[in-house]
Short mmCIF file of C-alpha atoms and ligand atoms in Angstrom, two decimals:
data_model
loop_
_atom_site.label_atom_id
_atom_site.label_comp_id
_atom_site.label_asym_id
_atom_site.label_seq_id
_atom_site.Cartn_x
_atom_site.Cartn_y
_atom_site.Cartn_z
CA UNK A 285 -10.93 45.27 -4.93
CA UNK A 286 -12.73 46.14 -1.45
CA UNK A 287 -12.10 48.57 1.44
CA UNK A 288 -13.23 48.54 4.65
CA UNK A 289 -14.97 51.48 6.19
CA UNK A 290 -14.66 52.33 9.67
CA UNK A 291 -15.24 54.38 12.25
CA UNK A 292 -14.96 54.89 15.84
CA UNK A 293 -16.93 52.14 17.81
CA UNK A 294 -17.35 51.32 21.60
CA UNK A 295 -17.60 47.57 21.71
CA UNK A 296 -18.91 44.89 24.25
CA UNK A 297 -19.89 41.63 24.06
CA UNK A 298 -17.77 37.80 23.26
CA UNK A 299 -16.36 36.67 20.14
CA UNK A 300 -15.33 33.27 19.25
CA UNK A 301 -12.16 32.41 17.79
CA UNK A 302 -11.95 30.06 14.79
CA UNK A 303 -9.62 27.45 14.10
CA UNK A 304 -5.69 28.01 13.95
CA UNK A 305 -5.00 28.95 9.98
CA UNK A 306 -0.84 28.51 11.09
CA UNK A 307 -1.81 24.75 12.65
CA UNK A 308 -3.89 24.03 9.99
CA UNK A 309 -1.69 24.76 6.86
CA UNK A 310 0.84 22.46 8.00
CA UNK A 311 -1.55 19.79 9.23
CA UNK A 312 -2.93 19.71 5.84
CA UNK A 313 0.78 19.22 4.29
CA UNK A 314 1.16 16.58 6.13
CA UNK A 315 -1.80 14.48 4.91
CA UNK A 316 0.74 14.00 1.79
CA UNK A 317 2.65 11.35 4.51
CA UNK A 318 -0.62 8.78 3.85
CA UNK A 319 -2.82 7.47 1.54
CA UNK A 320 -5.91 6.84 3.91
CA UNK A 321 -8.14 9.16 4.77
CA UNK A 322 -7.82 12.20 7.06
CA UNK A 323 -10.30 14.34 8.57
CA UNK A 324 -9.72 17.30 10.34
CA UNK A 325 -12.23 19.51 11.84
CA UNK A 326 -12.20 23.75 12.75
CA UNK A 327 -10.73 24.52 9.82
CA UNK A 328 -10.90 28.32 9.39
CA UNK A 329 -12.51 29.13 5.40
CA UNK A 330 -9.24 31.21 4.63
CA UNK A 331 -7.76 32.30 1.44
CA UNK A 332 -4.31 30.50 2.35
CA UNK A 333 -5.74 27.23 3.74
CA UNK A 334 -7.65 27.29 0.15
CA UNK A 335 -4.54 27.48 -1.63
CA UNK A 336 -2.67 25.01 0.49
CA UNK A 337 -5.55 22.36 -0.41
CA UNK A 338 -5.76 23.47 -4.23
CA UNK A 339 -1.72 22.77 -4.17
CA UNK A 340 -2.75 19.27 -2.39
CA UNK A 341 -5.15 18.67 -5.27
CA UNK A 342 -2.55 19.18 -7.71
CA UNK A 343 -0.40 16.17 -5.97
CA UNK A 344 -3.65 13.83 -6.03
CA UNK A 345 -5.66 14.21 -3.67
CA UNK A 346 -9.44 14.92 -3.50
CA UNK A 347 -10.85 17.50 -0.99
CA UNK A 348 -14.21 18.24 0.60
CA UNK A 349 -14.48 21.19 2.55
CA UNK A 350 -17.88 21.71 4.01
CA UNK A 351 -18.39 23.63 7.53
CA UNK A 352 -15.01 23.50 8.43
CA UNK A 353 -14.66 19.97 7.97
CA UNK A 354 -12.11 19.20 5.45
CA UNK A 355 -11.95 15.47 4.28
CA UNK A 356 -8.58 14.38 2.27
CA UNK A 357 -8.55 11.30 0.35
CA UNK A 358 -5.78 10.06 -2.02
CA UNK A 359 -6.73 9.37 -5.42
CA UNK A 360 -4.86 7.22 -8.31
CA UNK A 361 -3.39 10.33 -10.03
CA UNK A 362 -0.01 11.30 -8.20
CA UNK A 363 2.13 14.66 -8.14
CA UNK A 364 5.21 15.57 -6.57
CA UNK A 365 5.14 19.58 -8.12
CA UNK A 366 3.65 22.44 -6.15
CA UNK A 367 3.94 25.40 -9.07
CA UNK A 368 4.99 29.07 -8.02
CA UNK A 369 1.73 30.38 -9.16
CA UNK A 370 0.46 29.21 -5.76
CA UNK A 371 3.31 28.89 -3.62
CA UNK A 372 3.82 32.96 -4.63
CA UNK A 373 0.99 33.85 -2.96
CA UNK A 374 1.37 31.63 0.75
CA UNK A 375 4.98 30.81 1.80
CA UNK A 376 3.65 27.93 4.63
CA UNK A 377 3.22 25.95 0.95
CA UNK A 378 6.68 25.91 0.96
CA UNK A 379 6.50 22.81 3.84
CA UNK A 380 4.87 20.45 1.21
CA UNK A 381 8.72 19.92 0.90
CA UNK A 382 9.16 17.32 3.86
CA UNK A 383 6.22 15.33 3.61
CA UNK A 384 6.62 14.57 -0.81
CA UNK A 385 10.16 13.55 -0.03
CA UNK A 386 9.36 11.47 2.57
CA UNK A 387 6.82 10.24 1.04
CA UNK A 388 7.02 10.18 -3.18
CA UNK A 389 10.95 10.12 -2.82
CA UNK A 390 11.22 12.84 -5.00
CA UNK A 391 9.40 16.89 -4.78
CA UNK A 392 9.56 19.98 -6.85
CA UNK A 393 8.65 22.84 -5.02
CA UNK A 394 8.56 26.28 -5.89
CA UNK A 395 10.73 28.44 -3.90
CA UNK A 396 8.72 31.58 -1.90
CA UNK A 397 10.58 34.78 -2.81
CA UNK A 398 9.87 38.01 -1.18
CA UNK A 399 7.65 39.52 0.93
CA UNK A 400 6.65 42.66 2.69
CA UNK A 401 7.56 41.65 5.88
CA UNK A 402 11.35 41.11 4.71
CA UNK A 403 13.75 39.06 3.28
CA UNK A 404 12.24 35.13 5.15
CA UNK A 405 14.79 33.00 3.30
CA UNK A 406 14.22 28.95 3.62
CA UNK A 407 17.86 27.82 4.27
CA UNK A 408 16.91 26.67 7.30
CA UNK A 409 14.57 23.88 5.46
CA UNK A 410 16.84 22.90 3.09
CA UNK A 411 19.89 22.27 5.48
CA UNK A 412 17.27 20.84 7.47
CA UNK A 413 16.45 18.44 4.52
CA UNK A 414 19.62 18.06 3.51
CA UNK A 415 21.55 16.60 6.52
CA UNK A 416 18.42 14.06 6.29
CA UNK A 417 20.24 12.75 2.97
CA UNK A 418 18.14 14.96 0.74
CA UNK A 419 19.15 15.81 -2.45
CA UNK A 420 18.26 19.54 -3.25
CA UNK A 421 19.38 21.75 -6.74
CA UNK A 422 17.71 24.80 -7.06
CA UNK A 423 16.69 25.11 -11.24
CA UNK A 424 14.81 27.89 -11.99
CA UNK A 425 12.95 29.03 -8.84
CA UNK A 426 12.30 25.23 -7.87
CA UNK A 427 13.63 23.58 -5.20
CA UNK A 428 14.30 20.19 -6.97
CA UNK A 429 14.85 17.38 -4.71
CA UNK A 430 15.69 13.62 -4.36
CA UNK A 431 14.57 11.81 -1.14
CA UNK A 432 15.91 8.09 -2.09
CA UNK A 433 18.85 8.21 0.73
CA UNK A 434 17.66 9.71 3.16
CA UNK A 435 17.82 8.61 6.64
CA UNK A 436 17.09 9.74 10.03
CA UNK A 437 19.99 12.14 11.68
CA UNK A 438 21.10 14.62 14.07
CA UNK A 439 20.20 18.25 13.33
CA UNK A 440 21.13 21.68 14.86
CA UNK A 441 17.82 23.99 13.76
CA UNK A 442 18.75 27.38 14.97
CA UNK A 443 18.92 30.85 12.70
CA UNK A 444 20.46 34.04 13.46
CA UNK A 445 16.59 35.27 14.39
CA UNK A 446 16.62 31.22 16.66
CA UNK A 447 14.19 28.77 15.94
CA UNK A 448 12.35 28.33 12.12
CA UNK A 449 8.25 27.46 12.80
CA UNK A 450 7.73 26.06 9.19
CA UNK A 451 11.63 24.25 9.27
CA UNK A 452 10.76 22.51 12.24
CA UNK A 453 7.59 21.26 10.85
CA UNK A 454 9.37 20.39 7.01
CA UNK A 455 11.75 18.21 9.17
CA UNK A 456 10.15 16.77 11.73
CA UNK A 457 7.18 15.65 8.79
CA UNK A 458 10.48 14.13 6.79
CA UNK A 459 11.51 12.19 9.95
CA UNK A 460 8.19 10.72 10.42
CA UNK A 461 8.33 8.57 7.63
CA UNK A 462 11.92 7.73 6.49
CA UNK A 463 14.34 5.19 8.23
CA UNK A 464 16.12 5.97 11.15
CA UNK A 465 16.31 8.23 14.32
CA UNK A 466 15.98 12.06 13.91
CA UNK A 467 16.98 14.30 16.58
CA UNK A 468 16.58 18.53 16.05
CA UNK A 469 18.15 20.70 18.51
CA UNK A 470 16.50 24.07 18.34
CA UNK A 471 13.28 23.06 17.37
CA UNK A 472 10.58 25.71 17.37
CA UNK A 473 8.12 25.55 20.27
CA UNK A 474 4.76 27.10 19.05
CA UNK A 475 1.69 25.77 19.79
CA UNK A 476 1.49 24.77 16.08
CA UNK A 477 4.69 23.20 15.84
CA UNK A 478 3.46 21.12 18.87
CA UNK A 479 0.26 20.59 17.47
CA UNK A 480 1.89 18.92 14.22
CA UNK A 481 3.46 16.59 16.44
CA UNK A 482 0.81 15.12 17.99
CA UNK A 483 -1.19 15.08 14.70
CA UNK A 484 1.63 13.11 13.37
CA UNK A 485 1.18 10.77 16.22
CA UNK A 486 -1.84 10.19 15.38
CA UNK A 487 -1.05 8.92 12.40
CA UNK A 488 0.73 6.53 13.86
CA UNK A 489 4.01 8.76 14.37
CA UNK A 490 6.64 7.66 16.87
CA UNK A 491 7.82 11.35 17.99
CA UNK A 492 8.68 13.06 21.43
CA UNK A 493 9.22 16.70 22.73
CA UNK A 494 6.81 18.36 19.91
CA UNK A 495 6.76 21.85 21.55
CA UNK A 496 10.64 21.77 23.04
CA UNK A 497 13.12 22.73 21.87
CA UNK A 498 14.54 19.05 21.52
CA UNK A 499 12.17 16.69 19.67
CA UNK A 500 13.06 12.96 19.06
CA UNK A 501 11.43 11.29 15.65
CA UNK A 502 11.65 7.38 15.30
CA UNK A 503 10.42 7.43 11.46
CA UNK A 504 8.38 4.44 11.19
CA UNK A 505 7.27 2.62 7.76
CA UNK A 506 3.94 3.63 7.45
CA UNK A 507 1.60 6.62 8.58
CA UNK A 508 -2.36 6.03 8.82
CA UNK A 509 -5.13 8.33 8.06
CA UNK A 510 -7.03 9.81 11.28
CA UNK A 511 -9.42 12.57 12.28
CA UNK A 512 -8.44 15.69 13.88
CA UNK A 513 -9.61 18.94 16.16
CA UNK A 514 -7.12 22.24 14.82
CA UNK A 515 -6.39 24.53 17.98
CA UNK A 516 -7.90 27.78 18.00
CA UNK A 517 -6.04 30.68 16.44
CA UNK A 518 -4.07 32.12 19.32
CA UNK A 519 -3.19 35.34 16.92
CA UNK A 520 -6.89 35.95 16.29
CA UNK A 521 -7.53 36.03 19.73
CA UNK A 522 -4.43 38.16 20.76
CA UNK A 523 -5.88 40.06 18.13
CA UNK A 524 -9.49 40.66 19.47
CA UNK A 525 -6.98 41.08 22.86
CA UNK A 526 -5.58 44.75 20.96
CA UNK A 527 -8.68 45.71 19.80
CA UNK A 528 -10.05 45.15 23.45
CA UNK A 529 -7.04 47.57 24.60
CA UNK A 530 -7.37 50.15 21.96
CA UNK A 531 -10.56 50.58 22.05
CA UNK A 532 -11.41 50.47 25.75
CA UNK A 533 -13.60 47.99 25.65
CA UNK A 534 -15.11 45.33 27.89
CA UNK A 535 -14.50 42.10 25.71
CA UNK A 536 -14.77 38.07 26.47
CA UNK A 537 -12.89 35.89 24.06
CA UNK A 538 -14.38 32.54 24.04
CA UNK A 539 -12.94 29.43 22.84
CA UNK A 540 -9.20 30.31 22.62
CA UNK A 541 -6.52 28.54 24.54
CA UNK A 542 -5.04 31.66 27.29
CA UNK A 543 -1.91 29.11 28.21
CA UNK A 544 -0.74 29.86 24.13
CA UNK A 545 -1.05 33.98 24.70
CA UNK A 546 0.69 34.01 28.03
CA UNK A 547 3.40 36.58 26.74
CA UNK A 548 0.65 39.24 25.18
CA UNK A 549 -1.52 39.04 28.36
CA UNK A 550 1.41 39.47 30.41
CA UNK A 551 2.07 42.68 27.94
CA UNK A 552 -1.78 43.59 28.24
CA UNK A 553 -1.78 43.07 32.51
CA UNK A 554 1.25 45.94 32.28
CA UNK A 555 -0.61 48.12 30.47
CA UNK A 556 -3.15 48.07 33.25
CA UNK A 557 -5.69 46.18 31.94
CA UNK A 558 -7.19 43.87 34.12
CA UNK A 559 -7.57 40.21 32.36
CA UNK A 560 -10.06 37.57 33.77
CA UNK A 561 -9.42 33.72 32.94
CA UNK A 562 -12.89 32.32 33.68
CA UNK A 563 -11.36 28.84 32.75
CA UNK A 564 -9.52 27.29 30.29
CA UNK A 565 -11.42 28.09 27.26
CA UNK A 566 -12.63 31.98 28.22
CA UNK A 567 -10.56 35.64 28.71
CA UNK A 568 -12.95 38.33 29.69
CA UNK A 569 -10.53 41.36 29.20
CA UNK A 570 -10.90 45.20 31.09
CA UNK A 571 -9.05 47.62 29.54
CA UNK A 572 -8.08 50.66 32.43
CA UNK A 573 -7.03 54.11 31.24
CA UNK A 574 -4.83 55.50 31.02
CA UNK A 575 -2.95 53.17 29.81
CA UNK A 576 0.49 52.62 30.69
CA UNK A 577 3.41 52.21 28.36
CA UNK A 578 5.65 48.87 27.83
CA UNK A 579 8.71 47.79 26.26
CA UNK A 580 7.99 44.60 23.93
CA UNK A 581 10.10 43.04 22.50
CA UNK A 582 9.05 40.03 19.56
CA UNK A 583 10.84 36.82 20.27
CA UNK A 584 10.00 32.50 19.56
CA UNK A 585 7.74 30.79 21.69
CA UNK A 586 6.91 31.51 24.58
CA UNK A 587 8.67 34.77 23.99
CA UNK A 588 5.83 37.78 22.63
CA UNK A 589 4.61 36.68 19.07
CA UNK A 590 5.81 39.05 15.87
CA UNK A 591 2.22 38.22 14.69
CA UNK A 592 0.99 40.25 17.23
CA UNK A 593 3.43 43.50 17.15
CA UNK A 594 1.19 45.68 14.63
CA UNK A 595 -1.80 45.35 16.80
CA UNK A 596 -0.32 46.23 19.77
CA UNK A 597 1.29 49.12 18.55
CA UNK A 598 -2.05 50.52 17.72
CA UNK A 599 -2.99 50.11 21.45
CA UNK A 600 0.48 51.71 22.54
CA UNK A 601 -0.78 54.68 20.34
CA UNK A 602 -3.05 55.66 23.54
CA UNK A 603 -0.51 54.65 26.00
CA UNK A 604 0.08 57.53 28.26
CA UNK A 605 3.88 58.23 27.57
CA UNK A 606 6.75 56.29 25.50
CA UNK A 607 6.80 52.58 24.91
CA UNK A 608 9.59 50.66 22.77
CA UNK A 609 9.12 48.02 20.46
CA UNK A 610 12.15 45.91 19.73
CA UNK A 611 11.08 43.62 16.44
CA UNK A 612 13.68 40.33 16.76
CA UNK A 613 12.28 38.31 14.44
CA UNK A 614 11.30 40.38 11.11
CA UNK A 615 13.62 43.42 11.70
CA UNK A 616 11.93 44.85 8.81
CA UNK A 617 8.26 44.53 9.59
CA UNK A 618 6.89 47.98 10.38
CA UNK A 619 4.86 48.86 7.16
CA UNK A 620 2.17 50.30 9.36
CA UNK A 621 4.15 52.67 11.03
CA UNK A 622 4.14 55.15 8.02
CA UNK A 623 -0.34 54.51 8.18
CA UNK A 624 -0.16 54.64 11.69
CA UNK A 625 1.57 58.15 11.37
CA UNK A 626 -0.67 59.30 8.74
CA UNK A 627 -3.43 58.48 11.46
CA UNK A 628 -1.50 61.07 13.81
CA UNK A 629 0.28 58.86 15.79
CA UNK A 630 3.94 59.62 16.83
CA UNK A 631 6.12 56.69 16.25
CA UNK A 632 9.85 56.57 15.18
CA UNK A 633 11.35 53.57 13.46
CA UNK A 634 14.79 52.64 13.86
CA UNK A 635 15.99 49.58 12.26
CA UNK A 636 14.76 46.87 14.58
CA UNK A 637 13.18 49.57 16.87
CA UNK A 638 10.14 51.84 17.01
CA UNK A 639 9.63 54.48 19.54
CA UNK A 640 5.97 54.95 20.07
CA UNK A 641 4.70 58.33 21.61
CA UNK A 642 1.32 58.29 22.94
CA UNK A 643 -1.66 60.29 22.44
CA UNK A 644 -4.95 61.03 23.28
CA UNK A 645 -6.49 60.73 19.92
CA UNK A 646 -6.11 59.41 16.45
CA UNK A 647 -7.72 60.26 13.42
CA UNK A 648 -9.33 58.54 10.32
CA UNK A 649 -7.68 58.89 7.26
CA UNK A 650 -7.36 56.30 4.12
CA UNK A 651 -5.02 54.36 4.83
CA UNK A 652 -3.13 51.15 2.89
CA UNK A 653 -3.07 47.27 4.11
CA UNK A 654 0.42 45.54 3.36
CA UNK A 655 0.46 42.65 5.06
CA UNK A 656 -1.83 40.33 7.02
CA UNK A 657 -1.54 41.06 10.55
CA UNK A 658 -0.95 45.29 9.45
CA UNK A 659 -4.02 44.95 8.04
CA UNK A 660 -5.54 43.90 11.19
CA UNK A 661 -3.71 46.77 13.06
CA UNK A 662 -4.97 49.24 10.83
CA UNK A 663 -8.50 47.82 11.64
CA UNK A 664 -8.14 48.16 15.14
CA UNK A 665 -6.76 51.90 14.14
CA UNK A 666 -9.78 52.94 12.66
CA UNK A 667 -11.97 51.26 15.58
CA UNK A 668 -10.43 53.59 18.33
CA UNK A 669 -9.79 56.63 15.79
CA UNK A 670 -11.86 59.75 15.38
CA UNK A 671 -13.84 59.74 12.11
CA UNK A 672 -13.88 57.81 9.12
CA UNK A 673 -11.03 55.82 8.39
CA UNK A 674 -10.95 53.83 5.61
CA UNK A 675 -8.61 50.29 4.69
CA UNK A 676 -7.64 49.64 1.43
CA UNK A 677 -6.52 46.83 0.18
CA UNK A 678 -8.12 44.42 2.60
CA UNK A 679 -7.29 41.18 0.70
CA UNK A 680 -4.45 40.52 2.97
CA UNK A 681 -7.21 40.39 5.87
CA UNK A 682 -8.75 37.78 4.56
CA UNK A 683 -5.80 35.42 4.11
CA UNK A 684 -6.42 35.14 7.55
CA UNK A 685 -9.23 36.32 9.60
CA UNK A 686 -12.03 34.43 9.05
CA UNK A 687 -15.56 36.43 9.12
CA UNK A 688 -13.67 39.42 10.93
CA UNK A 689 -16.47 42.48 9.76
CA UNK A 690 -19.31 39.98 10.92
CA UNK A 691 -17.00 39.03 14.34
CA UNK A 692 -16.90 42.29 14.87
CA UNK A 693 -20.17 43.93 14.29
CA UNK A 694 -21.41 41.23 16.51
CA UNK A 695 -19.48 43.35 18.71
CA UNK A 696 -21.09 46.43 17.95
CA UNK A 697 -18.21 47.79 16.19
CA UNK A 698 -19.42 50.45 12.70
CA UNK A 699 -17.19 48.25 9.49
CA UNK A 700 -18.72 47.80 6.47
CA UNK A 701 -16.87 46.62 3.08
CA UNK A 702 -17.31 48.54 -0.13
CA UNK A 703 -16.53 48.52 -3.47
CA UNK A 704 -12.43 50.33 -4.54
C1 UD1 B 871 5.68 31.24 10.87
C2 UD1 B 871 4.29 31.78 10.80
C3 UD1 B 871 4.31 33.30 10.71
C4 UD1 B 871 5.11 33.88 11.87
C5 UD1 B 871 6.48 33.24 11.94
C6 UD1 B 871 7.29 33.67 13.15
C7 UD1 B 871 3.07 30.02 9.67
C8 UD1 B 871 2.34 29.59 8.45
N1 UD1 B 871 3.64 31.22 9.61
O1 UD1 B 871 6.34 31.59 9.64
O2 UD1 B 871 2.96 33.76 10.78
O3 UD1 B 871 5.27 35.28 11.69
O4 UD1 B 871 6.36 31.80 12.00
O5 UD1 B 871 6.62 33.34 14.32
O6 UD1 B 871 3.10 29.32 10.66
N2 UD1 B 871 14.46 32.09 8.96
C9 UD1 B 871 15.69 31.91 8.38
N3 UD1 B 871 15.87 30.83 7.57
C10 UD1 B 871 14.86 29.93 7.32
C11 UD1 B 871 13.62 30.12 7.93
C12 UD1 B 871 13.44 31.22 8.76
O7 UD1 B 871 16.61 32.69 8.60
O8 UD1 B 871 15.08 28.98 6.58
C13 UD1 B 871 14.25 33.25 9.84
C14 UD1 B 871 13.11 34.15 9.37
O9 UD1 B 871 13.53 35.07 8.40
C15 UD1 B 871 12.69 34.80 10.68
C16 UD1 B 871 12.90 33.69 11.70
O10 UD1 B 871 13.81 32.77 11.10
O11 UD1 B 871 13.57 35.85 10.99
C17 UD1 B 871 11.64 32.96 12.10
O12 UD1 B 871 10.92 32.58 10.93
P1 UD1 B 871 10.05 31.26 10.86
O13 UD1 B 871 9.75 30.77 12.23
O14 UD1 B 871 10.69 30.31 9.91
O15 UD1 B 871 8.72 31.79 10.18
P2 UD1 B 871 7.75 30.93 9.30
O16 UD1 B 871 7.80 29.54 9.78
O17 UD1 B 871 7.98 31.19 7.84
#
């Protein structure tokens, strides 16, 4: 296993984001919906879209993935199973669901279970599914399901935490292709979600409102093949955003889209840093101490992402008095506050909430990755700390940050990996 070594670093210069891995994973699911070609270019070379085109492989289909072009073609063999030895590892697999139904008429797909982050249950999906006249039994971990009679209908989306990303997407993928008019109140409004939709269209989809909260979906008989841009990765760039912040640096971040990370540059802009949108494609962010501390709290689209909340609690670390984090949509996702502490930061979780104390300083210590986006906050950590800090466990990074040592020693920053 690898660590990454770090220490202290002043950076400058741009960085380019890559493509969206939570647009493409989805994207790719739906290629299921056709058997003509699709091509999509800006894929990012991630350990999760890998796995999400091995599980596509298993249903029949043959891949190329060269320079982040990925070319999916359907072959004779067919396959309506995607096994829990790779669904384990990436829950977005989990939205294979819509498109085989839809599709094959029938789908066995292995349910998630846990993860660090909490408890992420896919009810959502299946009711989802289900009011579309799927048949679903869960045997055995699998979610075992008919899609002979289904039809389009008339859905209510929301959750307790609101709107599901990856049950918008299994339902609105369903739609496309089965008889009938779909309507889903709630819908989730990311950039992804959105994104899907007009992929779908482009296949030949008859859909409206992708990226409100009501979308329409007039499933048609067929769906095409077609090629396809993926939006940059508006986490990776909120996450170069942080690590601008936290380390008091003068970055630009080039190629991202600033109208999807409204909400964190609003968050950044109170802080005092001064943000610069040179035009639609560019952010050139200044970062002014002290900084000042903000309340956040995580919320859907257009609300302040939960994929961003580790990061930015590194940067409220330096914040010159006490900011609150309120976590809506993964009440249980502060695994880096314990590393964060063991770095000398002062931050007090409870439940939903952590109070974060500022300081002048924090210091290197070894410290342990458990998730993807904690990973990248511990990163950031060991950027702006004194010393040597060092990130264990740094497999979770690269589920999805593509090139992120060699993005950031562009930027002058001191990361090497190692050996464990
Ligand atoms: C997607 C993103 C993930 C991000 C999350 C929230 C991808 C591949 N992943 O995950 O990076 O953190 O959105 O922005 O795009 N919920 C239910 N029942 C369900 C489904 C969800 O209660 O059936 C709850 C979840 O536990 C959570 C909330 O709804 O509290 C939002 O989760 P959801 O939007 O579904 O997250 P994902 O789509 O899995």
């Amino acid at each position: 296993m690898d660590k990454l070594v770090i220490h202290k670093s002043s950076l400058s210069g741009s960085v380019e984001v890559s493509g969206s891995k939570n647009a493409a994973l989805p994207i790719i699911a739906a290629t299921i919906l056709t058997d003509e070609d699709c091509i999509l270019h800006n894929v990012p070379n991630l350990m999760d879209v890998r796995t999400m085109l091995k599980i596509l492989e298993g249903l029949g289909k043959q891949i190329t993935f060269e320079n982040g072009t990925v070319i999916i073609k359907a072959t004779k063999k067919q396959g309506y199973v995607a096994p829990y030895r790779l669904v384990r590892t990436m829950r977005a697999s989990f939205c294979c669901l819509g498109p085989l139904l839809a599709k094959k008429k029938k789908a066995k797909v292995s349910l998630p279970g846990g993860c660090v982050i909490g408890v992420r249950p896919v009810d959502l999906h299946i009711k989802g599914l289900k009011i579309l006249g799927a048949d679903i039994n869960i045997e055995k971990g699998y979610c075992v399901a008919d899609g002979k009679n289904m039809r389009g209908s008339h859905i209510y989306l929301g959750g307790q935490y609101g709107s599901s990303v990856l049950a918008t997407d299994n339902v609105m993928m369903a739609a496309a292709l089965i008889d009938g008019e779909t309507i889903i109140e709630y819908a989730a409004c990311e950039p992804e979600v959105e994104s899907l939709g007009i992929f779908l269209k482009k296949m030949g989809a008859d859909i409206t409102g992708e990226g409100t909260p009501l979308v329409r979906i007039r499933g048609v008989k067929k769906l095409g093949g077609c090629e396809f841009d993926i939006i940059p990765d508006r986490i990776e760039a909120g996450t170069f955003l942080a690590t601008s912040i936290a380390t008091g640096s003068v970055l630009e971040i080039k190629g991202a889209n600033p109208f999807h990370l409204t909400s964190a540059i609003e968050v950044a802009r109170e802080m005092g840093t001064e943000i610069n949108i040179d035009n639609a494609r560019s952010i050139i962010i200044k970062p002014k101490l002290p900084l000042k501390p903000v309340n956040i709290a995580t919320l859907p689209y257009p609300g302040f992402p939960t994929d961003l909340q580790a990061q930015f609690m590194v940067c409220l670390c330096f914040a010159k008095g006490i900011s609150l984090i309120t976590e809506k949509i993964y009440p249980d996702r502060f695994m880096h506050v314990a590393e964060l502490n063991r770095m000398g930061a002062r931050i007090q979780r409870n439940g939903p909430y952590a109070i974060i104390e500022g300081k002048e300083k924090l210091f290197g210590a070894e410290v342990m990755a458990s998730d993807l986006r904690a990973s990248a906050a511990l990163v950031i950590a060991g950027l702006s700390a004194e010393d040597k800090t060092e990130v264990f466990r740094v497999y979770h990074i690269d589920r999805g940050y593509e090139h992120i040592e060699e993005k950031l020693r562009k930027l002058g920053a001191k990361i090497k990996r190692e050996k464990q």
